[in-house]
Coordinates of C-alpha atoms in Angstrom, one line a residue:
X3 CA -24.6 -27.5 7.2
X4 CA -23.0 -25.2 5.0
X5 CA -21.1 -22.3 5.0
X6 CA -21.5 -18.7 2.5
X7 CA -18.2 -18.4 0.6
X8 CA -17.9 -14.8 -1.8
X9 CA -16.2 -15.8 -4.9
X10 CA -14.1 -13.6 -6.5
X11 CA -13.5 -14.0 -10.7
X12 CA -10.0 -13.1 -11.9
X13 CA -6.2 -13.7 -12.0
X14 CA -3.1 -14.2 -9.4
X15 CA -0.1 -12.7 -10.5
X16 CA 3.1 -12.7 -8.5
X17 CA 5.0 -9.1 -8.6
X18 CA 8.8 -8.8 -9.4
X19 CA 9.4 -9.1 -5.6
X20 CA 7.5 -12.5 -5.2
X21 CA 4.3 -11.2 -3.6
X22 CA 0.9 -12.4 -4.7
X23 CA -1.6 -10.7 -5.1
X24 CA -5.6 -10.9 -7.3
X25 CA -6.8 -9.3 -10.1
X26 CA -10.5 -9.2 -10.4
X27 CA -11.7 -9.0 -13.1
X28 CA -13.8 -5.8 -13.6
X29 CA -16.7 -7.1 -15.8
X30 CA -17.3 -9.5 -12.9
X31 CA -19.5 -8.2 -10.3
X32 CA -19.4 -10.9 -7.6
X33 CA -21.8 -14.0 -6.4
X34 CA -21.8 -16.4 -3.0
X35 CA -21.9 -19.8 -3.0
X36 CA -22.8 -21.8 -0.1
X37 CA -20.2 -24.9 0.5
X38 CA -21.8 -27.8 2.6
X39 CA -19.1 -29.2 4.6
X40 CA -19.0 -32.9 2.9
X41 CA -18.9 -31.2 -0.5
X42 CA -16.4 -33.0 -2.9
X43 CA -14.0 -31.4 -5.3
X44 CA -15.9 -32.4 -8.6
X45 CA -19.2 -31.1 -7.1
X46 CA -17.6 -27.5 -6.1
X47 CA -16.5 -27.5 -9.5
X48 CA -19.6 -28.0 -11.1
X49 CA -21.3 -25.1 -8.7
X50 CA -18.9 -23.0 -9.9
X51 CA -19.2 -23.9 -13.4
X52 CA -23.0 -23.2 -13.3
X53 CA -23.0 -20.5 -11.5
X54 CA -20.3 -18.3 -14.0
X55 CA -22.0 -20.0 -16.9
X56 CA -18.4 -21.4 -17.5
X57 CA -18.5 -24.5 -19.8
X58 CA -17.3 -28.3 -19.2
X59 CA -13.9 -27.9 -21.0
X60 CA -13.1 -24.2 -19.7
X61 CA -10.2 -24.9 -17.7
X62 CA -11.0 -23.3 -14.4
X63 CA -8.3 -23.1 -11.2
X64 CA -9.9 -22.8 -7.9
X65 CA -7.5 -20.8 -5.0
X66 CA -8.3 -19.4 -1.4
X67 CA -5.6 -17.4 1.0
X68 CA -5.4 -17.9 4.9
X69 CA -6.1 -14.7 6.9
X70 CA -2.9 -12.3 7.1
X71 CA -2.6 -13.7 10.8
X72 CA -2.0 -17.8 9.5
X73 CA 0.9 -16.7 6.8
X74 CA 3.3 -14.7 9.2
X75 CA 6.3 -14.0 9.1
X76 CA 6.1 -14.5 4.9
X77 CA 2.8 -12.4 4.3
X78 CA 1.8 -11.7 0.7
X79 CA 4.8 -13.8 -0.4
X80 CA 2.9 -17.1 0.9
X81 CA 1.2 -18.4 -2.3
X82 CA -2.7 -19.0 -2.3
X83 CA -3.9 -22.5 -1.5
X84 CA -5.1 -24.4 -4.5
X85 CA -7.9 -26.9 -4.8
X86 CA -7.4 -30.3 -6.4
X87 CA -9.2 -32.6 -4.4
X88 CA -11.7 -33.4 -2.2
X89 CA -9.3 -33.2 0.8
X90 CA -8.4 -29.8 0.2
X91 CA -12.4 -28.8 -0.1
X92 CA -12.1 -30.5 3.3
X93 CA -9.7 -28.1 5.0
X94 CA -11.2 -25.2 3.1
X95 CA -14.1 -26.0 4.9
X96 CA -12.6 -26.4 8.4
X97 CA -10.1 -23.1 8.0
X98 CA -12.5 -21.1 6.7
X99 CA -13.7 -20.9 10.0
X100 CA -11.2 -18.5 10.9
X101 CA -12.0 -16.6 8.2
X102 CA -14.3 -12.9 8.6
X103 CA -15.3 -13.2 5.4
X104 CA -14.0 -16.5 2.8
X105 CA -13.8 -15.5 -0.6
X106 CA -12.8 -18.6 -3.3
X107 CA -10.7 -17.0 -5.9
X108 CA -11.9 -18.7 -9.8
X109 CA -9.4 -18.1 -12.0
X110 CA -10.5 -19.6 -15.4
X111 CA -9.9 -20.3 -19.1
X112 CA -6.6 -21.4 -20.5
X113 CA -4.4 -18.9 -21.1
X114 CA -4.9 -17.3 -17.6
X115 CA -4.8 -20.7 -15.6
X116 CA -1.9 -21.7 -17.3
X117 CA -0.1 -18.2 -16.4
X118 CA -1.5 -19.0 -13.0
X119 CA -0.1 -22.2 -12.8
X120 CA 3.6 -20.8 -14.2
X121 CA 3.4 -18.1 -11.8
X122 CA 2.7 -20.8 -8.4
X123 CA 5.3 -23.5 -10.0
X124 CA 8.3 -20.6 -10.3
X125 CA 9.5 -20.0 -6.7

């Protein structure tokens, strides 16, 4: 069994005072997926990449962010969670049932998931 997940097309950026925050991109109007709970990394990818129409090369960075409640005492300073692997599509999975409503943040092409990536490696 699955489980609907929003996602949500655009860029992190971390502010001047290190807190993160996502820029949707405004052309983007929004779409849900439904993640099945053995889902691997390479197959989320792929959904993803049919559903934005995003081709095979289009470097693409996929990011969630725990409920307000799980990142106390650092709040919008705790960086979002990025998926690499099928373990983390694992605990995505399992956390996003304390979630209201799970959104997976798709940053993609290479100029903004290389900023991305800058921004997350530059505590």
């Amino acid at each position: 069994m699955g489980r609907l997940v929003k996602l949500s097309l655009g860029l992190w950026t971390k502010n001047s005072d290190g807190d993160w925050s996502f820029e949707v991109t405004s052309s983007y109007h929004g779409e849900a997926i439904i993640i099945n709970n053995n889902e691997t990394f390479d197959g989320l990818v792929e959904l993803i990449r049919i559903r934005l129409n995003l081709g095979i090369l289009t470097p693409v960075a996929l990011t969630y962010q725990l409920p307000d409640w799980m990142i106390v005492p650092d709040g919008p300073k705790t960086p979002p969670i990025t998926l690499s692997c099928d373990k983390d599509v694992e605990i995505l999975t399992s956390v996003r049932d304390y979630m209201s409503e799970a959104v997976l943040y798709v940053t993609s092409g290479p100029e903004l998931v290389a900023r991305y990536e800058f921004d997350r490696l530059s505590l």
